[in-house]
GROMACS .gro file of C-alpha atoms in nm:
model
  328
    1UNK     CA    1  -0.076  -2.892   2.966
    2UNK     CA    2  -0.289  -3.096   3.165
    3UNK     CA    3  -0.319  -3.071   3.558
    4UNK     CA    4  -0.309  -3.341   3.849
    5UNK     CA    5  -0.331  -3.433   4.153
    6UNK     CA    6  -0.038  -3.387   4.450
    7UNK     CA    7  -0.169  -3.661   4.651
    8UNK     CA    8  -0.080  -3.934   4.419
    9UNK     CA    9   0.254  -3.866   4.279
   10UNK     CA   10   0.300  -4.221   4.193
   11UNK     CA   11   0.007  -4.156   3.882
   12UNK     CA   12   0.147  -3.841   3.805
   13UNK     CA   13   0.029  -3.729   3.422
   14UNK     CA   14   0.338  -3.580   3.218
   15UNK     CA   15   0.237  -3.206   3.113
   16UNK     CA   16   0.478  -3.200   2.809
   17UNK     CA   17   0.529  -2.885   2.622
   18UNK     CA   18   0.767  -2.869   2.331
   19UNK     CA   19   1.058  -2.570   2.381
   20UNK     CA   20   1.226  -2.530   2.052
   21UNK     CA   21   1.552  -2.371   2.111
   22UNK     CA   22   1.749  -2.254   1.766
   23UNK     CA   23   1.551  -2.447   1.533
   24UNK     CA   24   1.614  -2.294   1.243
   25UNK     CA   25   1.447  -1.943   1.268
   26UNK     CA   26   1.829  -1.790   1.410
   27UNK     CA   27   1.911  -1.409   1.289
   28UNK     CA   28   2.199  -1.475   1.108
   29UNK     CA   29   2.162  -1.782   0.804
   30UNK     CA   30   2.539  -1.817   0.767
   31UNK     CA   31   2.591  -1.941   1.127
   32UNK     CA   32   2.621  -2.347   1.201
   33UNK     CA   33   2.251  -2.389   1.436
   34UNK     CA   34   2.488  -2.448   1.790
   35UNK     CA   35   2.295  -2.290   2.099
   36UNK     CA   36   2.636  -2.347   2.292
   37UNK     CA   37   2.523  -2.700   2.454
   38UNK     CA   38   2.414  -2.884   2.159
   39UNK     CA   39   2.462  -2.804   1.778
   40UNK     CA   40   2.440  -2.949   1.461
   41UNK     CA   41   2.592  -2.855   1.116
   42UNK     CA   42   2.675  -3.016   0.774
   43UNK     CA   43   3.036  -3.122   0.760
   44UNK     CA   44   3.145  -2.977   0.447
   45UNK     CA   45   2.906  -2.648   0.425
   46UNK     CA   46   2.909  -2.349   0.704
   47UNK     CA   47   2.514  -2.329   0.703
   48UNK     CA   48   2.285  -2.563   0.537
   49UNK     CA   49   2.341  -2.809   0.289
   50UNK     CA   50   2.293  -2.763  -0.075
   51UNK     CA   51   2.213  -3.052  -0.271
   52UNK     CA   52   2.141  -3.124  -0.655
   53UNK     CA   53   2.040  -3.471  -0.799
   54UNK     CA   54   1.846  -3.575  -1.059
   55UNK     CA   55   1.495  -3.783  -1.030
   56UNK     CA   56   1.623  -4.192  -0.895
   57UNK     CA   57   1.941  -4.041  -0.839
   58UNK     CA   58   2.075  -4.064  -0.421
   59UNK     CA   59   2.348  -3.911  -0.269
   60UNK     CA   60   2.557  -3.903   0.084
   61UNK     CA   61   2.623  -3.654   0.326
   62UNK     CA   62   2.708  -3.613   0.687
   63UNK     CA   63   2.538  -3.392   0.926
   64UNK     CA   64   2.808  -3.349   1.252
   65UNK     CA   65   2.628  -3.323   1.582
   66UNK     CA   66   2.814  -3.127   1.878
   67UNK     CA   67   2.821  -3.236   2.250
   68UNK     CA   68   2.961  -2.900   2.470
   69UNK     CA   69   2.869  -3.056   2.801
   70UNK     CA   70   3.034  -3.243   3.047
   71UNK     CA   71   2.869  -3.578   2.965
   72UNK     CA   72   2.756  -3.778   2.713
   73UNK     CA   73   2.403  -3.724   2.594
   74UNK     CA   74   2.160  -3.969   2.362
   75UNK     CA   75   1.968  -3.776   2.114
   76UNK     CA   76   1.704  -3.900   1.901
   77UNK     CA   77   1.765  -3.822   1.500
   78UNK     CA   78   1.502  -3.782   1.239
   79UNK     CA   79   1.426  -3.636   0.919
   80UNK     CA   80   1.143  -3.323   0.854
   81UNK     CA   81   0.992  -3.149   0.579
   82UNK     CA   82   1.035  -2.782   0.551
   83UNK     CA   83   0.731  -2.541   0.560
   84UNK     CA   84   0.672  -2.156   0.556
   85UNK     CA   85   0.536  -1.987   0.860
   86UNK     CA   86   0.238  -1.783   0.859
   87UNK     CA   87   0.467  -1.483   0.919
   88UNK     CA   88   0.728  -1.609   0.601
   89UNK     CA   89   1.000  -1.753   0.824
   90UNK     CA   90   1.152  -2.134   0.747
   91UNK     CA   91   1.040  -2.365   0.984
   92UNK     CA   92   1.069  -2.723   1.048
   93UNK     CA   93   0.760  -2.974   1.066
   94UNK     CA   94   0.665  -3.176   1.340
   95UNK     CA   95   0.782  -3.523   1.435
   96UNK     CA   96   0.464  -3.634   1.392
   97UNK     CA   97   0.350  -3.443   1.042
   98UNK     CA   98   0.352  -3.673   0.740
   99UNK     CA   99   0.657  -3.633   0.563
  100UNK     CA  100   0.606  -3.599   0.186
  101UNK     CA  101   0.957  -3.486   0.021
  102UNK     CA  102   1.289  -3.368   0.160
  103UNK     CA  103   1.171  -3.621   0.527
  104UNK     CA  104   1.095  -3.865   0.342
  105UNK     CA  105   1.431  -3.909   0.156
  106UNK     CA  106   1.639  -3.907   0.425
  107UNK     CA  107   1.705  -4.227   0.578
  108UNK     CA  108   1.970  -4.265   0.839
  109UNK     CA  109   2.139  -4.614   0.984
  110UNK     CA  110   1.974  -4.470   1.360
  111UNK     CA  111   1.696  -4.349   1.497
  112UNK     CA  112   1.945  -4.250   1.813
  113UNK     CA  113   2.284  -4.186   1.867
  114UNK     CA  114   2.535  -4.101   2.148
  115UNK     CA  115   2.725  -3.826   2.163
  116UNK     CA  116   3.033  -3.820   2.429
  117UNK     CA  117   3.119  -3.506   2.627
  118UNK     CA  118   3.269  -3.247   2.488
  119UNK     CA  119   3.304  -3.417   2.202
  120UNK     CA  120   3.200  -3.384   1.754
  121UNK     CA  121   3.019  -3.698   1.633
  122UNK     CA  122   2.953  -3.754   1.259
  123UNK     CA  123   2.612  -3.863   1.123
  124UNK     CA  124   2.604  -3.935   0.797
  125UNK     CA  125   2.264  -3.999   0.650
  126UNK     CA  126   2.148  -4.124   0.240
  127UNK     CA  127   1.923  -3.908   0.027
  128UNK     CA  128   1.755  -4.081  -0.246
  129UNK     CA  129   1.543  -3.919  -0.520
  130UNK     CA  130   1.209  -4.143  -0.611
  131UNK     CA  131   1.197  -4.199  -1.019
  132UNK     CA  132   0.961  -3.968  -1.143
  133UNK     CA  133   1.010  -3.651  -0.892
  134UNK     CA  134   0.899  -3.336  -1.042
  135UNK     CA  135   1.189  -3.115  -1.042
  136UNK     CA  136   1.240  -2.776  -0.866
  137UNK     CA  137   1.324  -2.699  -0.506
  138UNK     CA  138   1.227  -2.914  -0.207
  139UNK     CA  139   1.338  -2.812   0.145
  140UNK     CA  140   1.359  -2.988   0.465
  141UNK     CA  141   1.585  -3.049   0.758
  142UNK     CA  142   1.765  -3.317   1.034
  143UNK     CA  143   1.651  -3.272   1.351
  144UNK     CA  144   1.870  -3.362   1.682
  145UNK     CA  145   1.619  -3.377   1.958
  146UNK     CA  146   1.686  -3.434   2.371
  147UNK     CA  147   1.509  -3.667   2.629
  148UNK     CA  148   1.276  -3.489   2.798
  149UNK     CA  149   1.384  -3.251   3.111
  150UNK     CA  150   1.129  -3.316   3.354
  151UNK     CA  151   1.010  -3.004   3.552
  152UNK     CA  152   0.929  -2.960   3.929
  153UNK     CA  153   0.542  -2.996   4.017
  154UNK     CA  154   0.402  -2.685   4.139
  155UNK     CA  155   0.098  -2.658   4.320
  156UNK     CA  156  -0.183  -2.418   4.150
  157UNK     CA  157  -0.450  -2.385   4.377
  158UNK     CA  158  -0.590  -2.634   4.603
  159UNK     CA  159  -0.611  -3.042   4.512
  160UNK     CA  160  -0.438  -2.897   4.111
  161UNK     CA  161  -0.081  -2.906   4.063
  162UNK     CA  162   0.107  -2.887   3.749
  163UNK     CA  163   0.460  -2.981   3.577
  164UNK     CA  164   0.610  -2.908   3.290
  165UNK     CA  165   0.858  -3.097   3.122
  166UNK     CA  166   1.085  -2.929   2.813
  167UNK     CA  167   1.230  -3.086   2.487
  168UNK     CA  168   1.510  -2.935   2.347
  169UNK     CA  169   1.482  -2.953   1.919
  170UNK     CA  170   1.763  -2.842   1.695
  171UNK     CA  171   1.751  -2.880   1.311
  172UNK     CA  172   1.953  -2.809   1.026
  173UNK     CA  173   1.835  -2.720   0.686
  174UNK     CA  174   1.829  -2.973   0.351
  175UNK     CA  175   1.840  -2.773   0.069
  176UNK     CA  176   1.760  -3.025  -0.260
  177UNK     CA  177   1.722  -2.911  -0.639
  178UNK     CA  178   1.588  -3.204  -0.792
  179UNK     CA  179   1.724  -3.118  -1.176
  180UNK     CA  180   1.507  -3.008  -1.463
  181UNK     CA  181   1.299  -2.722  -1.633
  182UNK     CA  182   1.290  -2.434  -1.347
  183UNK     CA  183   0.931  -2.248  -1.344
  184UNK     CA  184   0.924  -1.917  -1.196
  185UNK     CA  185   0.590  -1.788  -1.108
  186UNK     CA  186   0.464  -1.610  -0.772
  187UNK     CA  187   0.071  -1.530  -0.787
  188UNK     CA  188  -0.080  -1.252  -0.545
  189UNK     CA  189  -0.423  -1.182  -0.426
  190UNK     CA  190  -0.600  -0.859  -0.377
  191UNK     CA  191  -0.447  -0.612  -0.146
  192UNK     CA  192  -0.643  -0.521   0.163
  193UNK     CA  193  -0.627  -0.279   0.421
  194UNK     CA  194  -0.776  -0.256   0.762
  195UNK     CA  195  -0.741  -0.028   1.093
  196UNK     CA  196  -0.547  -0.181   1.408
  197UNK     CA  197  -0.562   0.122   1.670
  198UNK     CA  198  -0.354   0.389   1.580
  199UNK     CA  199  -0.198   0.177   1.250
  200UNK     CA  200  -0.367   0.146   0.950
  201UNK     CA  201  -0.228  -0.234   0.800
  202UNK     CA  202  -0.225  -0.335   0.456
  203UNK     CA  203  -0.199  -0.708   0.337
  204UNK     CA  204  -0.091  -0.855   0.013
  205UNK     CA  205  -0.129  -1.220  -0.031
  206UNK     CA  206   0.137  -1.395  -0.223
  207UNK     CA  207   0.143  -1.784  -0.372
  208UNK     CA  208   0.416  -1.939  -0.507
  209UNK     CA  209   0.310  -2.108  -0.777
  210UNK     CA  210   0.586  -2.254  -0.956
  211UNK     CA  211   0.879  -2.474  -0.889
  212UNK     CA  212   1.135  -2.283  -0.704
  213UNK     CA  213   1.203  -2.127  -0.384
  214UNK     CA  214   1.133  -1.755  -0.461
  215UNK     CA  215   1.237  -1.381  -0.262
  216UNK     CA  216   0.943  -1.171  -0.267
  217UNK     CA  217   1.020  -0.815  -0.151
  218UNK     CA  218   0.692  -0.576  -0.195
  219UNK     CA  219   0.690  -0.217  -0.126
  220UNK     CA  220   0.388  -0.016  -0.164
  221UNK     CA  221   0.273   0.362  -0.258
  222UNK     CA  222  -0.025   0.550  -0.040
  223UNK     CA  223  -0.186   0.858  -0.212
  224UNK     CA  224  -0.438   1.082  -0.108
  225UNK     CA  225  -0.541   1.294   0.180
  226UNK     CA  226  -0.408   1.410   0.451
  227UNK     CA  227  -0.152   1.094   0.372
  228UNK     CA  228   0.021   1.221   0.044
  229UNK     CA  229   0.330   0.986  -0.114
  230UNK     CA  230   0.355   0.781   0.144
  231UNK     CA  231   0.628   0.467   0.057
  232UNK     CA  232   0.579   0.146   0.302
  233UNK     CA  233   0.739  -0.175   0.285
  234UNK     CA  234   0.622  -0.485   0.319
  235UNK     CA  235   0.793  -0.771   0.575
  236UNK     CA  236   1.007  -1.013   0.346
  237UNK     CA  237   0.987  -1.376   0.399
  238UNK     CA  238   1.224  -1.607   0.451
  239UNK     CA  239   1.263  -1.763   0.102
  240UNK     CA  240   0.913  -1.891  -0.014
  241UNK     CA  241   0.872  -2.225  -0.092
  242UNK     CA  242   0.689  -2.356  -0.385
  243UNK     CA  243   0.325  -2.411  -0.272
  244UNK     CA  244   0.350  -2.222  -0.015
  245UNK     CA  245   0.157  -1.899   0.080
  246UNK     CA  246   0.165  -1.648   0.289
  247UNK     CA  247   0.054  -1.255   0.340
  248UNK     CA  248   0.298  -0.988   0.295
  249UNK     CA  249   0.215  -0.737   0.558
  250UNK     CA  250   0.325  -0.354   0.601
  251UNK     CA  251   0.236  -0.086   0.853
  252UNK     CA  252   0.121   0.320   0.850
  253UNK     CA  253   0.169   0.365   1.196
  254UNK     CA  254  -0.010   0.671   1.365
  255UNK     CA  255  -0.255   0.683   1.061
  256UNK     CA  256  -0.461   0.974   1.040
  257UNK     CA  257  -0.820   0.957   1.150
  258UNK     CA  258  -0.899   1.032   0.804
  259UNK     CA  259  -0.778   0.875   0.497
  260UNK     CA  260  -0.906   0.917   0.113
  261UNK     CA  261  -0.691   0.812  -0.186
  262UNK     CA  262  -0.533   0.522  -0.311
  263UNK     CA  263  -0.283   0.255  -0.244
  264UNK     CA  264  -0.041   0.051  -0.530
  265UNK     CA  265   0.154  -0.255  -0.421
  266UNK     CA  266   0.465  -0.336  -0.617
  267UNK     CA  267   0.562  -0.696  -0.544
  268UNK     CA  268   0.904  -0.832  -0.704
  269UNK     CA  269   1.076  -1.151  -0.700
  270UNK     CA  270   1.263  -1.406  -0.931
  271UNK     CA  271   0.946  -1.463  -1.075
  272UNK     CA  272   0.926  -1.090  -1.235
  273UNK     CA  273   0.709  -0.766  -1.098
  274UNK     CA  274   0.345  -0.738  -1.043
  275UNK     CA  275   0.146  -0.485  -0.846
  276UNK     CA  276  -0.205  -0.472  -0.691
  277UNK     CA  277  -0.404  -0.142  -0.574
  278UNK     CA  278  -0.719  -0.038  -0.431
  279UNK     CA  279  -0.881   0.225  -0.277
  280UNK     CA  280  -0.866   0.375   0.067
  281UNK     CA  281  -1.117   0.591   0.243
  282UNK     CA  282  -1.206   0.567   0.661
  283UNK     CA  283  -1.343   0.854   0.905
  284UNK     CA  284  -1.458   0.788   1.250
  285UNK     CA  285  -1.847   0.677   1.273
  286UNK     CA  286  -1.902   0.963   1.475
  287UNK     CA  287  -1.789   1.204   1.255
  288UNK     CA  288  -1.919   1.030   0.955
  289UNK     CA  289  -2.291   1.076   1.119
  290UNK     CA  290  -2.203   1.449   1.192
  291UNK     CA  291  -2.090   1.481   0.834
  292UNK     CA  292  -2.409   1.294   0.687
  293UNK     CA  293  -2.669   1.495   0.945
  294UNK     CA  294  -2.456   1.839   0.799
  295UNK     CA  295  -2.514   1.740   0.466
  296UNK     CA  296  -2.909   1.638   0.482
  297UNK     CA  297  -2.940   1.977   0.669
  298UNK     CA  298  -2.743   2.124   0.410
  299UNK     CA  299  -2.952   1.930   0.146
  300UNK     CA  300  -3.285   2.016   0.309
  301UNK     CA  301  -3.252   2.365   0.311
  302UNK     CA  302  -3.110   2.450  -0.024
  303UNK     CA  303  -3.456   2.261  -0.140
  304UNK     CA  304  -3.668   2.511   0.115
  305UNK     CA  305  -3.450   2.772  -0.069
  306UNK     CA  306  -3.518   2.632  -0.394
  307UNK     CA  307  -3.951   2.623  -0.342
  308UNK     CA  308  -3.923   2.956  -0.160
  309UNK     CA  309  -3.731   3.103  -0.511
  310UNK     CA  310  -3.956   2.906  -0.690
  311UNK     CA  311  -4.277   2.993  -0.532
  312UNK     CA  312  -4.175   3.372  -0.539
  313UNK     CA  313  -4.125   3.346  -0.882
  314UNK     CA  314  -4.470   3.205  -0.921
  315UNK     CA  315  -4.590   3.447  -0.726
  316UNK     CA  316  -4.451   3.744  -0.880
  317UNK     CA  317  -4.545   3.622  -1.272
  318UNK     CA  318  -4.895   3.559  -1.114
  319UNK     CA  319  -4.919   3.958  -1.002
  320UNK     CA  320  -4.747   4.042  -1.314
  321UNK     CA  321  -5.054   3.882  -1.493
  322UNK     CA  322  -5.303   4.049  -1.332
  323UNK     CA  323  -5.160   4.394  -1.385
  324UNK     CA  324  -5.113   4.334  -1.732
  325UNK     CA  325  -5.480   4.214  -1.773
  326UNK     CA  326  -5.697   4.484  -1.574
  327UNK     CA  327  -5.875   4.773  -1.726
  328UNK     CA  328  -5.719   5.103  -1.832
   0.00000   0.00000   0.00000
């Protein structure tokens, strides 16, 4: 967002900020993406589209793009790649970001299109397969995006005003299996723990390493004291797609302030079962200072104990030794 000045609206600097509404993160997967003014949906499927082809093969489908307003509206249409959030969920890439698989593929016969009010207009669009694709799953999406709303400048302080102008970006998925030998394999790093208030959080890092969108779920098992069989799931992405990676996170909240045992991850997914554990141990600093100073007092005066025994003992062998040795 960048500022300017009031006095010259006439060189007025756009502050653009991009306002994705529905783009592919909604609650329920089965639903067309349709935010009740605009919506777009694959003619023949109720969510996303599913498609199969083989390495040079193509294919045709047709996205249809909804208009629920009273007037016609121009939309610009493009093709994306799809990526993994940090936090697991699907997500489209920018317009901008280089479009390796799934965005590149799709070619459609216009970059914009027109819809009427109130009215269904059919896009159709050609996927083509380059020779030599590795197979497995690739992911991506068709994007319907609006001209820019422009916002009302509002003054911030003195000479600085802003305005901020929205985009509305809707997207619907492109699900592709490009045929051959499927390879299942999810790789995880070591699990990790650390304290967040009152929470104690645990992390699991997961990779998907083969070719194929996997479904991690992870649950995992704290032991120890005062926390005894303690079960705590992890958060479960949003399919994971092959390359991608992400960390699993789950949550003790209102963790004790002390904690000594031992924590085992279970992670499963098409891919099989693996687990990861460590150990867990935390005190307060305070407390872990009074506990130290206790024990090196504790320390230090079972040792006085010990010479004073000692030295006794000495001591009493010494008079010992003299009785036995004077005269009778």
């Amino acid at each position: 967002m960048k500022t300017l000045s009031p006095r010259r609206p006439a060189r007025v600097i756009i502050a653009l900020a991009l306002l994705v509404l529905d783009i592919l993160l909604m609650a329920d997967p089965v639903s067309a993406v349709d935010n009740g003014t605009l919506g777009i949906r694959p003619e023949k499927e109720s969510d996303f589209f599913h498609l199969s082809l083989y390495p040079g093969a193509k294919t045709e489908a047709t996205a249809v793009v909804s208009n629920h307003t009273s007037s016609p509206v121009t939309l610009l249409t493009y093709p994306v790649d799809g990526e993994n959030t940090v936090q697991g969920t699907f997500a489209m890439a920018a317009q901008s970001a280089p479009r390796e698989g799934v965005g590149a593929w799709v070619e459609l016969d216009m970059e914009r299109v027109t819809v009427p009010a109130n009215t269904d207009l059919k896009v159709p669009f050609r996927l083509t397969v380059p020779q030599g694709t590795p197979p497995g799953d690739y992911a991506g999406g068709l994007i319907i995006q609006s001209p820019t709303v422009q916002g009302e400048i509002t003054a911030v302080s003195g000479d600085t005003a802003v305005r901020l102008d929205t985009i509305q970006r809707q997207g619907v998925r492109i699900y592709l299996n490009v045929a051959g030998t499927a390879a299942k394999s999810l790789a995880h790093g070591g699990l990790s723990w650390q304290r967040n208030g009152e929470n104690l959080d645990f992390i699991l890092p997961v990779r998907n390493t083969g070719n194929t969108i996997l479904n991690p779920s992870a649950y995992m098992n704290l032991s120890g004291w005062p926390a005894t069989a303690t079960r705590l799931e992890f958060d479960t992405p949003d399919g994971l797609l092959p390359g991608a990676s992400i960390d699993l996170h789950a949550t003790l909240a209102g963790a004790p302030m002390i904690q000594s045992g031992a924590a085992e991850a279970t992670v499963t997914s098409e891919a099989g079962t693996a687990q990861a554990g460590l150990r867990v141990f935390y005190a307060p600093w305070p407390l872990l200072v009074i506990g130290l100073v206790c024990f090196a007092a504790a320390f230090y005066g079972a040792w006085r104990t010990f010479r004073f025994i000692r030295r006794a003992r000495i001591a009493l062998s010494q008079l010992k030794s003299m009785g036995n040795a004077a005269p009778h």
